[in-house]
């Protein structure tokens, strides 16, 4: 009989972790739909970037208030995981506060969790106010209507409830400890929940145990729910920020990739003596398509970027095109890419693992040409992103598709390119006049 | 003004230390030509051994690449690389951040390896080596704000060289609300220079000009021929061209030195 809670706990844990694993596999499969990415370069530098940007949150503090609040929630998240570990062991073994043997150190741990929990509650409230009452510009852009807005708020509610449950659990535990209830040996220190404890004054031991157990169960079930909610939320960044910053661009921002398949063809065109067979051999590896019109044409880092995007809108609020009222929003580029990738993934799930063409694509169905052509390639979005996402690289790949596959550049750009081809300058001037300025003293 | 070409030096069996890459704007655009000339005057004054490619120079391909035309870009790039490698070019200086970025970052992958320097960095070096002086005094105390070209600043991390030069003029450098890493684009990059902007509330160069005007400058300094054009248009749009000048850092120096 007395093993029932342990078994129930084990089942919930297995279900929670099982479903999470299933979704992680799906995530990895979807990201792998992307093409190979150029991720060479200094490993040491990559580790450093990850430590600095993801762990150290250096880019968060560019905006000090949001940055500080975010660091609190983040620390709370990480450190409270130690508490979760204890809960899991207790749940499986039927013990209570298994780490209590650590004595003074344990008191210190529980004490600091409580303080963090309080800080997290404050941060969550501030975040909620920023999102819903102050109406910060970047949270009310068109792409934030509907689910993204709900998602942003929902996570705040979940965090709030989890923290309140944690404190309630401790408060009743503290009461039970004072009563000397069996099982509830004195352990931990309760700098915050001791102030909640008086709420439970005068309750019977049985009621207290019921409250404590409920809070304990709801807390861990809430955490399992949270874990599984991640996949469907922008909060996937909690996990993906690490690989994402690791694989972030190391080259100077201004350096755009040189398309290798093009290099081979251009060499052939410029050098009539080149061996045509050598080129055919390489033709096998040719992508068959230049640029990107759908998510499978992007590389896997770009797809991981899409899943990592936090929808914070820092990119969009720095984007000169967006600031001046144009349709382009780099955040929307990332959200569209993720939405389309999810759609492709669902299509594959429904068709036994292969993608059945659905008559849709990222270009036009999600991202319009108007957005693509509004970009000045200024790298403001890349610089602003706190998790090393590169929306510009997607914009460029899609422009490549438009120009090289469809010849669909705006006509003025076609004029410019025509001039470049014929005169070696974007304007219709004669190459032979290039040095005229030297005579015009 | 002494402007040797690579071809003429080569015929004499000579090799300059540095190739001055003029760029399309610097060669053809009336406003940008003034920047080119100012820079050459400084090079002459400092007795720098340089040459230009002249009619053998062609666009680096930057606007084509950023518009998405990788073919055209690589055609341009490889043709240019062939010419430069033919002259055994080692070091390149340019007044255009777009040329700078492309030559420095994108040419090596196609076989063009040079030491590429933006003219503001180069001028700073000349100053440190004592080859130029900036005593002029005509800019003492003048309020100058500096507009960071995206392809110099954010794209390549060069923020200080132009600022140091402005400060060396004893001018008062005032920063706009968006500057350095968070500088706002002038609106010309990514081939936008060559097309009408998409519909919006206003044009990017107007927004940027407004930011510049907020600092109440006497001069808006830039270090890119495209930024220069965009900001000049912005100032005209605000009907401020009588009181506020848009100048390249090279022009400031040439002017201070009465060259
Ligand atoms: S690079 Fe393009 S999308 Fe990114 S901020 Fe600049 S204009 Fe916006
Ligand atoms: S791309 Fe980066 S900056 Fe933009 S919304 Fe996503 S996480 Fe934020």
XYZ file of C-alpha atoms and ligand atoms in Angstrom:
716
model
C 0.000 0.000 0.000
C 2.576 2.513 1.088
C 4.422 2.139 -2.196
C 1.575 3.556 -4.226
C 2.804 7.176 -4.133
C 6.255 6.044 -5.220
C 4.827 4.108 -8.146
C 2.504 6.922 -9.175
C 5.436 9.295 -9.000
C 7.609 7.018 -11.105
C 4.859 6.789 -13.729
C 4.423 10.545 -13.943
C 8.159 11.019 -14.149
C 8.496 8.437 -16.907
C 5.591 9.934 -18.851
C 6.940 13.450 -18.487
C 10.447 12.574 -19.485
C 9.259 10.173 -22.179
C 7.116 12.761 -23.930
C 9.885 15.321 -23.629
C 12.383 12.924 -25.193
C 9.985 12.238 -28.031
C 9.696 15.938 -28.762
C 13.433 16.461 -28.530
C 13.877 13.756 -31.139
C 11.377 15.511 -33.356
C 13.224 18.759 -32.805
C 16.520 17.213 -33.829
C 14.942 15.606 -36.874
C 13.446 18.919 -37.972
C 16.703 20.784 -37.498
C 18.473 18.105 -39.512
C 16.214 18.866 -42.457
C 18.546 21.784 -42.983
C 21.603 21.644 -45.158
C 25.111 21.392 -43.893
C 26.430 24.540 -42.260
C 29.883 26.025 -42.273
C 30.838 25.679 -38.640
C 34.596 25.390 -38.802
C 36.808 27.749 -37.012
C 38.195 28.024 -33.579
C 36.484 25.626 -31.157
C 37.981 27.507 -28.236
C 36.363 30.683 -29.442
C 33.041 28.867 -29.741
C 33.196 27.607 -26.170
C 34.137 31.078 -25.032
C 31.194 32.617 -26.860
C 28.844 30.112 -25.309
C 30.175 30.795 -21.823
C 30.015 34.539 -22.347
C 26.746 34.939 -24.184
C 24.570 32.047 -22.978
C 25.962 31.428 -19.509
C 27.233 34.932 -18.798
C 24.307 36.686 -20.500
C 26.583 39.475 -21.712
C 24.159 40.530 -24.416
C 21.145 40.580 -22.111
C 22.507 43.441 -20.056
C 22.677 45.756 -23.066
C 19.205 46.618 -21.823
C 19.858 46.820 -18.081
C 16.390 46.356 -16.566
C 15.336 43.452 -18.725
C 18.860 42.069 -18.378
C 18.914 42.104 -14.590
C 15.430 40.618 -14.271
C 16.324 37.970 -16.779
C 19.456 37.018 -14.863
C 17.398 36.536 -11.713
C 14.869 34.289 -13.394
C 17.689 32.427 -15.075
C 19.644 31.887 -11.861
C 16.428 30.871 -10.127
C 15.812 28.364 -12.865
C 19.262 26.818 -12.705
C 19.690 26.704 -8.964
C 16.214 25.472 -8.188
C 17.071 22.445 -10.300
C 19.049 21.154 -7.325
C 15.799 21.256 -5.412
C 14.125 19.350 -8.226
C 16.772 16.664 -7.973
C 15.930 16.256 -4.298
C 12.235 16.113 -5.059
C 12.783 13.393 -7.632
C 14.831 11.269 -5.251
C 12.331 11.775 -2.441
C 9.480 10.926 -4.762
C 11.050 7.710 -5.983
C 12.332 6.521 -2.616
C 9.566 7.854 -0.414
C 12.090 9.773 1.655
C 11.739 13.347 2.819
C 14.410 15.995 2.237
C 17.055 13.432 1.452
C 19.800 16.052 1.228
C 19.107 17.221 4.794
C 22.164 15.311 6.025
C 24.278 18.160 4.627
C 23.294 20.137 7.696
C 24.354 23.777 7.642
C 25.013 23.675 3.922
C 21.509 22.366 3.366
C 20.073 25.205 5.397
C 22.055 27.575 3.252
C 20.814 25.965 0.033
C 17.153 26.009 0.979
C 17.528 29.556 2.291
C 19.010 30.772 -0.977
C 16.352 28.957 -3.035
C 13.719 30.798 -1.094
C 15.316 34.174 -1.638
C 15.669 33.405 -5.333
C 12.065 32.285 -5.471
C 11.003 35.633 -4.046
C 13.199 37.516 -6.518
C 11.776 35.453 -9.355
C 8.258 36.339 -8.265
C 9.177 40.018 -8.325
C 10.853 39.687 -11.735
C 7.875 37.829 -13.154
C 5.549 40.582 -11.991
C 7.771 43.246 -13.534
C 7.910 41.281 -16.779
C 4.141 40.928 -16.788
C 3.673 44.634 -16.302
C 6.129 45.394 -19.103
C 4.333 43.074 -21.463
C 0.768 43.941 -20.623
C 0.562 47.389 -19.107
C 3.506 49.477 -20.244
C 3.068 48.204 -23.805
C 6.686 48.313 -24.803
C 6.883 48.968 -28.538
C 8.595 45.723 -29.349
C 5.932 43.573 -27.692
C 3.027 44.932 -29.688
C 4.256 44.445 -33.246
C 1.884 42.598 -35.598
C 3.791 39.308 -35.391
C 3.177 39.249 -31.639
C -0.596 38.956 -31.859
C -2.260 35.739 -30.759
C -0.232 32.769 -29.618
C 3.138 34.549 -29.182
C 1.525 36.964 -26.755
C -0.287 34.195 -24.887
C 2.838 32.100 -24.785
C 4.794 34.988 -23.293
C 2.224 35.488 -20.540
C 1.525 31.819 -19.907
C 5.120 31.138 -19.006
C 5.023 33.991 -16.522
C 1.949 32.485 -14.869
C 3.560 29.046 -14.734
C 6.688 30.451 -13.166
C 4.662 32.411 -10.639
C 2.595 29.385 -9.647
C 5.668 27.157 -9.392
C 7.383 29.604 -7.085
C 4.279 30.044 -4.919
C 3.894 26.280 -4.641
C 7.523 25.968 -3.642
C 7.104 28.546 -0.914
C 3.815 27.024 0.296
C 5.451 23.634 0.463
C 8.249 25.036 2.575
C 5.916 27.039 4.805
C 3.804 24.034 5.743
C 6.894 21.898 6.092
C 8.260 24.479 8.486
C 5.047 24.320 10.526
C 5.186 20.529 10.586
C 8.810 20.632 11.645
C 7.884 22.890 14.567
C 5.189 20.440 15.585
C 7.702 17.620 15.457
C 5.507 15.672 13.059
C 6.810 12.275 12.113
C 8.815 12.247 8.858
C 9.279 16.029 9.007
C 12.662 16.265 10.723
C 14.028 19.748 11.225
C 16.042 20.749 8.173
C 16.496 23.790 6.004
C 16.097 27.431 6.752
C 13.119 29.415 5.599
C 13.914 33.098 5.294
C 10.906 33.766 3.069
C 8.357 31.082 3.788
C 8.512 31.622 7.540
C 6.480 34.732 6.809
C 3.900 32.675 4.961
C 3.802 30.035 7.699
C 1.518 32.046 10.044
C -1.214 31.656 7.406
C -1.362 28.034 8.427
C -1.428 28.649 12.180
C -3.956 26.557 14.023
C -4.361 23.971 11.305
C -4.343 20.345 12.315
C -1.358 18.209 11.539
C -3.370 16.189 9.036
C -4.483 19.308 7.166
C -0.951 20.617 7.116
C 0.351 17.374 5.720
C -2.364 17.459 3.071
C -1.394 21.009 2.064
C 2.301 20.202 2.103
C 1.825 17.069 -0.006
C -0.457 18.858 -2.479
C 2.041 21.681 -2.916
C 4.833 19.151 -3.303
C 2.952 17.152 -5.939
C 1.692 20.159 -7.836
C 5.171 21.622 -7.815
C 6.801 18.611 -9.397
C 3.917 18.002 -11.805
C 4.123 21.652 -12.745
C 7.795 21.246 -13.467
C 7.139 18.216 -15.648
C 4.441 20.180 -17.458
C 6.831 23.087 -17.917
C 9.463 20.772 -19.344
C 7.021 19.520 -21.930
C 5.605 22.917 -22.653
C 9.041 24.103 -23.752
C 8.911 22.468 -27.148
C 5.794 24.397 -28.080
C 7.074 27.700 -26.787
C 9.646 30.352 -27.416
C 11.013 29.142 -24.095
C 12.908 26.492 -25.937
C 15.681 29.051 -25.760
C 16.351 27.904 -22.192
C 17.922 24.825 -23.737
C 18.867 25.927 -27.237
C 20.624 29.141 -26.257
C 23.667 27.036 -25.446
C 24.202 25.177 -28.719
C 22.969 28.236 -30.578
C 25.610 30.550 -29.180
C 28.192 27.814 -29.653
C 27.404 27.581 -33.358
C 26.941 31.324 -33.793
C 28.841 33.182 -36.500
C 32.552 33.662 -35.767
C 33.420 35.580 -38.907
C 33.077 39.347 -39.078
C 29.414 40.311 -39.329
C 29.970 41.840 -42.733
C 31.387 38.672 -44.247
C 28.743 36.817 -46.226
C 29.356 33.265 -47.346
C 30.699 32.688 -50.841
C 28.528 30.096 -52.564
C 30.941 27.379 -53.588
C 28.875 25.883 -56.376
C 28.926 29.312 -57.983
C 32.693 29.571 -57.612
C 33.181 26.451 -59.686
C 30.936 27.668 -62.438
C 32.424 31.128 -62.511
C 35.920 29.682 -62.715
C 34.812 27.637 -65.659
C 33.286 30.653 -67.343
C 36.362 32.811 -66.852
C 38.883 30.178 -67.729
C 38.185 28.437 -71.042
C 41.114 26.102 -70.518
C 39.639 24.682 -67.305
C 38.949 20.988 -67.386
C 35.184 20.635 -67.831
C 35.232 17.110 -66.422
C 36.728 18.231 -63.160
C 33.759 20.526 -62.806
C 31.228 17.821 -63.628
C 32.558 15.722 -60.805
C 31.808 18.544 -58.433
C 28.451 19.107 -60.027
C 27.163 16.105 -58.113
C 27.407 18.057 -54.917
C 25.712 21.075 -56.361
C 22.601 22.019 -54.453
C 20.554 22.036 -57.620
C 19.002 25.243 -56.410
C 20.521 28.558 -55.467
C 19.378 30.292 -52.347
C 16.348 29.381 -50.300
C 12.634 29.371 -50.957
C 11.727 26.937 -48.204
C 13.113 25.779 -44.888
C 14.893 22.730 -46.317
C 17.058 25.081 -48.381
C 18.381 26.750 -45.257
C 21.198 25.239 -43.243
C 20.687 23.506 -39.919
C 22.167 26.364 -37.903
C 19.574 28.697 -39.408
C 16.851 26.217 -38.487
C 18.214 25.889 -34.964
C 18.213 29.706 -34.841
C 14.502 29.627 -35.583
C 13.774 27.270 -32.689
C 16.002 29.306 -30.382
C 14.375 32.653 -31.065
C 12.930 34.120 -27.892
C 10.711 36.553 -29.732
C 12.196 39.281 -27.580
C 12.161 41.668 -30.536
C 15.477 43.287 -29.795
C 16.421 42.683 -33.425
C 13.259 44.287 -34.688
C 13.515 47.321 -32.468
C 17.047 48.005 -33.808
C 16.140 47.315 -37.435
C 16.254 50.568 -39.442
C 13.662 49.282 -41.878
C 11.283 48.419 -39.070
C 11.958 51.657 -37.225
C 10.908 53.603 -40.267
C 7.675 51.685 -40.645
C 8.556 49.154 -43.310
C 7.085 45.669 -43.217
C 10.366 43.923 -42.456
C 10.807 42.563 -38.953
C 13.773 40.253 -38.393
C 11.916 38.643 -35.493
C 9.082 37.787 -37.856
C 11.593 36.215 -40.238
C 12.667 33.888 -37.419
C 9.116 33.159 -36.266
C 7.988 32.419 -39.825
C 10.900 30.074 -40.320
C 10.009 28.178 -37.164
C 6.297 28.051 -38.027
C 6.994 26.723 -41.479
C 9.491 24.187 -40.138
C 6.905 22.973 -37.630
C 4.394 22.659 -40.447
C 6.847 20.612 -42.477
C 7.545 18.439 -39.415
C 3.827 17.783 -38.865
C 3.454 16.942 -42.539
C 6.255 14.381 -42.162
C 4.668 12.899 -39.041
C 1.406 12.474 -40.910
C 3.097 10.887 -43.908
C 5.213 8.254 -42.267
C 8.323 10.367 -42.002
C 8.545 11.763 -45.515
C 7.522 15.207 -46.595
C 4.631 15.337 -49.038
C 4.644 18.601 -50.987
C 1.848 20.759 -49.635
C 1.931 23.523 -52.185
C 3.346 25.928 -49.664
C 6.765 27.321 -48.957
C 8.528 29.813 -46.738
C 8.725 32.389 -49.525
C 5.454 34.190 -50.249
C 3.334 31.968 -47.982
C 5.172 33.194 -44.909
C 7.759 35.800 -45.839
C 6.864 38.349 -48.478
C 9.222 39.776 -51.063
C 8.519 43.235 -49.783
C 10.030 42.258 -46.452
C 13.086 40.740 -48.091
C 13.838 43.736 -50.256
C 13.534 46.215 -47.395
C 16.658 44.938 -45.651
C 19.753 47.136 -45.766
C 22.002 44.268 -44.611
C 23.157 46.520 -41.797
C 23.593 43.732 -39.229
C 21.735 45.634 -36.517
C 19.536 42.610 -35.905
C 22.507 40.280 -35.686
C 24.238 42.571 -33.227
C 21.120 42.989 -31.106
C 20.209 39.330 -30.712
C 21.058 38.109 -27.216
C 21.390 34.499 -28.376
C 23.504 34.923 -31.546
C 20.757 34.486 -34.097
C 21.472 35.662 -37.641
C 18.183 36.679 -39.318
C 20.148 38.460 -42.039
C 21.593 35.203 -43.352
C 18.079 33.920 -44.045
C 17.105 37.154 -45.777
C 20.196 36.886 -47.970
C 19.548 33.238 -48.882
C 16.023 34.142 -49.924
C 17.228 37.080 -51.989
C 19.617 34.680 -53.676
C 16.719 32.463 -54.604
C 14.740 35.387 -55.959
C 17.620 36.669 -58.059
C 19.436 33.549 -59.193
C 16.498 31.177 -59.604
C 13.677 33.513 -60.502
C 15.353 36.670 -61.812
C 12.795 38.425 -59.653
C 14.739 41.385 -58.320
C 13.035 44.791 -58.296
C 13.555 46.346 -61.720
C 15.842 49.075 -60.409
C 18.138 46.419 -59.032
C 18.087 44.655 -62.358
C 19.219 47.922 -63.935
C 21.982 48.195 -61.378
C 23.119 44.656 -62.052
C 22.969 45.198 -65.780
C 25.239 48.200 -65.401
C 27.585 46.210 -63.218
C 27.797 43.493 -65.796
C 28.381 45.825 -68.711
C 30.338 48.695 -67.190
C 31.811 47.325 -64.001
C 29.916 49.925 -61.990
C 26.374 50.091 -60.654
C 25.755 53.252 -62.660
C 25.656 53.603 -66.420
C 29.116 55.117 -66.739
C 31.866 54.033 -69.017
C 34.660 52.020 -67.479
C 37.095 54.160 -69.463
C 36.001 57.228 -67.486
C 36.986 55.755 -64.147
C 40.014 57.946 -63.728
C 38.443 61.192 -64.934
C 38.329 62.540 -61.394
C 42.129 62.703 -61.349
C 42.032 65.290 -64.122
C 39.284 67.372 -62.544
C 41.480 69.065 -59.968
C 47.500 66.151 -57.687
C 49.705 63.187 -58.427
C 47.726 60.013 -59.165
C 49.948 57.220 -60.480
C 48.305 54.113 -61.884
C 49.483 50.586 -61.298
C 49.929 50.156 -65.042
C 52.202 53.173 -65.428
C 54.334 52.249 -62.419
C 54.538 48.706 -63.634
C 55.821 49.929 -66.997
C 58.585 51.748 -65.134
C 59.324 48.566 -63.231
C 58.066 50.066 -59.980
C 55.717 48.733 -57.343
C 53.868 51.024 -54.940
C 53.506 50.131 -51.304
C 49.772 50.386 -51.327
C 46.973 50.209 -53.820
C 44.324 52.883 -53.353
C 41.028 51.196 -54.239
C 38.843 54.094 -55.331
C 35.512 52.315 -55.712
C 32.608 53.104 -58.023
C 31.190 55.957 -55.963
C 34.628 57.457 -55.496
C 35.227 57.279 -59.241
C 31.895 58.415 -60.638
C 29.747 60.137 -58.041
C 30.341 63.880 -57.999
C 30.102 64.193 -54.242
C 32.222 61.102 -53.584
C 34.900 62.227 -56.051
C 35.626 65.092 -53.676
C 36.373 62.562 -50.941
C 38.651 60.677 -53.298
C 40.548 63.838 -54.143
C 40.838 64.899 -50.516
C 42.312 61.539 -49.644
C 44.768 61.649 -52.544
C 45.910 65.102 -51.457
C 46.691 63.704 -48.033
C 48.522 60.747 -49.575
C 50.558 63.145 -51.693
C 51.291 65.377 -48.734
C 52.390 62.385 -46.644
C 54.494 61.103 -49.546
C 52.810 57.726 -49.447
C 53.882 55.434 -52.235
C 50.539 54.474 -53.785
C 48.807 53.858 -57.071
C 45.283 53.333 -58.349
C 44.044 50.788 -60.847
C 42.202 53.444 -62.852
C 40.387 51.948 -65.784
C 41.428 48.479 -64.683
C 39.377 48.749 -61.515
C 35.879 47.362 -61.520
C 33.147 47.260 -58.905
C 34.006 44.864 -56.079
C 30.593 43.286 -56.574
C 29.261 44.291 -53.154
C 25.843 45.529 -54.327
C 25.359 42.445 -56.497
C 26.228 40.109 -53.667
C 23.938 41.782 -51.190
C 21.133 41.861 -53.694
C 21.552 38.093 -53.928
C 23.373 37.825 -57.252
C 26.256 35.607 -56.255
C 27.160 34.895 -59.886
C 27.673 38.491 -60.778
C 29.540 39.099 -57.546
C 31.983 36.296 -58.125
C 32.522 37.278 -61.743
C 33.456 40.773 -60.584
C 35.534 39.472 -57.724
C 37.543 37.012 -59.748
C 38.214 39.529 -62.476
C 39.441 42.034 -59.924
C 41.505 39.430 -58.131
C 43.177 38.480 -61.382
C 44.157 42.090 -61.988
C 45.404 42.648 -58.449
C 47.302 39.400 -58.277
C 48.836 40.293 -61.626
C 50.281 43.413 -60.028
C 51.272 41.467 -56.933
C 49.238 43.744 -54.724
C 49.910 43.248 -51.004
C 48.215 46.145 -49.346
C 44.996 47.945 -50.241
C 43.502 51.109 -48.798
C 39.994 52.276 -49.620
C 37.671 55.112 -48.645
C 34.575 52.945 -49.069
C 33.552 50.611 -46.231
C 31.653 48.414 -48.695
C 34.754 47.896 -50.824
C 36.740 47.464 -47.620
C 34.464 44.754 -46.272
C 34.258 42.860 -49.526
C 37.970 43.001 -50.305
C 38.949 42.136 -46.759
C 36.406 39.449 -45.946
C 35.012 37.976 -49.106
C 37.923 38.051 -51.552
C 40.242 35.713 -49.612
C 37.844 32.798 -50.155
C 38.166 33.419 -53.903
C 41.941 33.664 -53.982
C 42.465 37.352 -53.244
C 44.560 37.785 -50.117
C 45.574 41.320 -49.269
C 46.046 43.459 -46.241
C 43.003 45.683 -46.557
C 42.762 48.950 -44.644
C 40.000 51.495 -44.402
C 41.188 55.046 -44.975
C 40.333 56.158 -41.445
C 42.613 53.485 -39.995
C 45.249 54.392 -42.564
C 45.050 58.088 -41.728
C 45.378 57.292 -38.061
C 48.523 55.314 -38.827
C 49.950 58.186 -40.877
C 49.270 60.491 -37.984
C 50.948 58.182 -35.491
C 53.961 57.827 -37.770
C 54.170 61.598 -37.940
C 53.618 61.635 -41.685
C 50.700 63.996 -41.414
C 49.946 66.580 -38.804
C 46.574 68.003 -37.943
C 47.297 71.371 -36.536
C 44.824 73.271 -38.686
C 42.814 74.686 -35.848
C 39.939 75.600 -38.111
C 37.851 72.900 -36.475
C 38.734 73.745 -32.897
C 35.659 73.457 -30.708
C 33.331 72.744 -33.635
C 30.506 70.354 -32.821
C 30.926 67.300 -34.992
C 28.819 64.176 -34.801
C 30.016 60.968 -36.384
C 27.747 58.601 -38.257
C 29.020 55.015 -38.045
C 28.881 53.316 -41.448
C 27.427 49.845 -40.841
C 30.020 48.147 -42.991
C 32.863 49.800 -41.119
C 31.473 49.629 -37.594
C 29.142 46.785 -36.871
C 30.365 44.696 -39.780
C 34.063 45.016 -38.990
C 34.344 46.465 -35.522
C 36.046 49.736 -36.486
C 34.598 52.426 -34.257
C 37.538 54.299 -32.803
C 39.817 55.290 -35.702
C 37.442 57.870 -37.202
C 36.565 59.204 -33.750
C 40.194 59.627 -32.777
C 40.841 61.568 -35.966
C 37.940 63.902 -35.287
C 39.148 64.484 -31.761
C 42.638 65.201 -33.051
C 41.123 68.142 -34.905
C 40.325 69.551 -31.461
C 36.699 69.334 -32.448
C 33.949 68.548 -29.995
C 32.732 65.053 -30.848
C 29.080 64.593 -29.923
C 27.462 61.166 -30.116
C 24.029 60.462 -31.530
C 21.540 58.438 -29.555
C 22.308 55.402 -31.708
C 26.016 55.074 -32.183
C 28.837 52.580 -32.466
C 27.492 49.028 -32.234
C 23.958 50.326 -32.122
C 24.420 52.873 -34.866
C 21.540 53.334 -37.262
C 22.042 52.536 -40.922
C 21.959 55.450 -43.398
C 19.636 53.380 -45.564
C 21.981 52.769 -48.504
C 23.450 49.352 -47.727
C 22.399 46.028 -49.168
C 21.916 47.609 -52.607
C 19.197 49.940 -51.244
C 21.203 52.818 -52.730
C 20.057 51.746 -56.163
C 16.331 51.386 -55.609
C 13.380 53.172 -54.085
C 12.838 52.174 -50.480
C 9.872 49.983 -49.543
C 6.844 51.769 -48.238
C 6.975 52.958 -44.656
C 6.553 55.963 -42.403
C 9.702 57.640 -43.618
C 13.008 56.937 -45.255
C 15.879 55.597 -43.193
C 18.197 58.480 -44.049
C 15.620 60.954 -42.734
C 15.380 59.103 -39.433
C 19.155 59.036 -39.184
C 19.445 62.706 -40.095
C 16.953 63.539 -37.359
C 19.114 61.674 -34.876
C 22.115 63.625 -36.101
C 20.301 66.951 -35.865
C 19.340 66.218 -32.270
C 23.005 66.617 -31.371
C 22.938 70.121 -32.884
C 26.079 69.603 -34.897
C 27.877 72.020 -37.162
C 29.223 69.113 -39.116
C 28.032 65.568 -39.652
C 31.083 63.453 -40.303
C 30.928 60.177 -42.191
C 33.486 57.728 -43.457
C 31.638 56.229 -46.386
C 30.657 57.784 -49.714
C 27.187 56.237 -49.566
C 26.519 57.426 -46.028
C 27.722 60.817 -47.170
C 25.158 60.963 -49.963
C 22.338 59.716 -47.752
C 23.094 62.167 -44.976
C 23.537 65.042 -47.417
C 20.094 64.268 -48.854
C 18.706 64.102 -45.340
C 20.130 67.479 -44.404
C 18.720 68.977 -47.607
C 15.352 67.446 -46.838
C 15.424 69.233 -43.493
C 16.553 72.426 -45.241
C 19.597 72.670 -43.072
C 22.249 72.579 -45.770
C 23.186 76.196 -45.148
C 24.186 75.587 -41.551
C 25.228 71.928 -41.413
C 27.823 70.302 -43.594
C 28.234 66.596 -44.223
C 31.909 65.743 -44.605
C 34.090 62.711 -44.857
C 36.817 62.367 -42.235
C 39.387 62.608 -45.041
C 37.880 65.903 -46.173
C 38.016 67.274 -42.649
C 41.710 66.531 -42.447
C 42.555 67.784 -45.924
C 40.590 70.911 -45.194
C 42.190 71.481 -41.803
C 45.570 71.182 -43.458
C 44.549 73.506 -46.281
C 45.391 70.937 -48.897
S 20.205 43.601 -41.378
Fe 18.213 43.884 -42.350
S 16.778 42.860 -41.030
Fe 18.643 43.085 -39.873
S 18.380 44.994 -38.778
Fe 19.410 45.538 -40.644
S 17.801 46.057 -42.078
Fe 16.826 44.957 -40.377
S 16.146 36.842 -33.358
Fe 17.146 37.211 -31.408
S 16.768 39.388 -31.015
Fe 15.314 38.756 -32.571
S 13.482 38.188 -31.438
Fe 14.658 36.325 -31.769
S 15.901 36.122 -29.918
Fe 15.153 38.233 -29.971
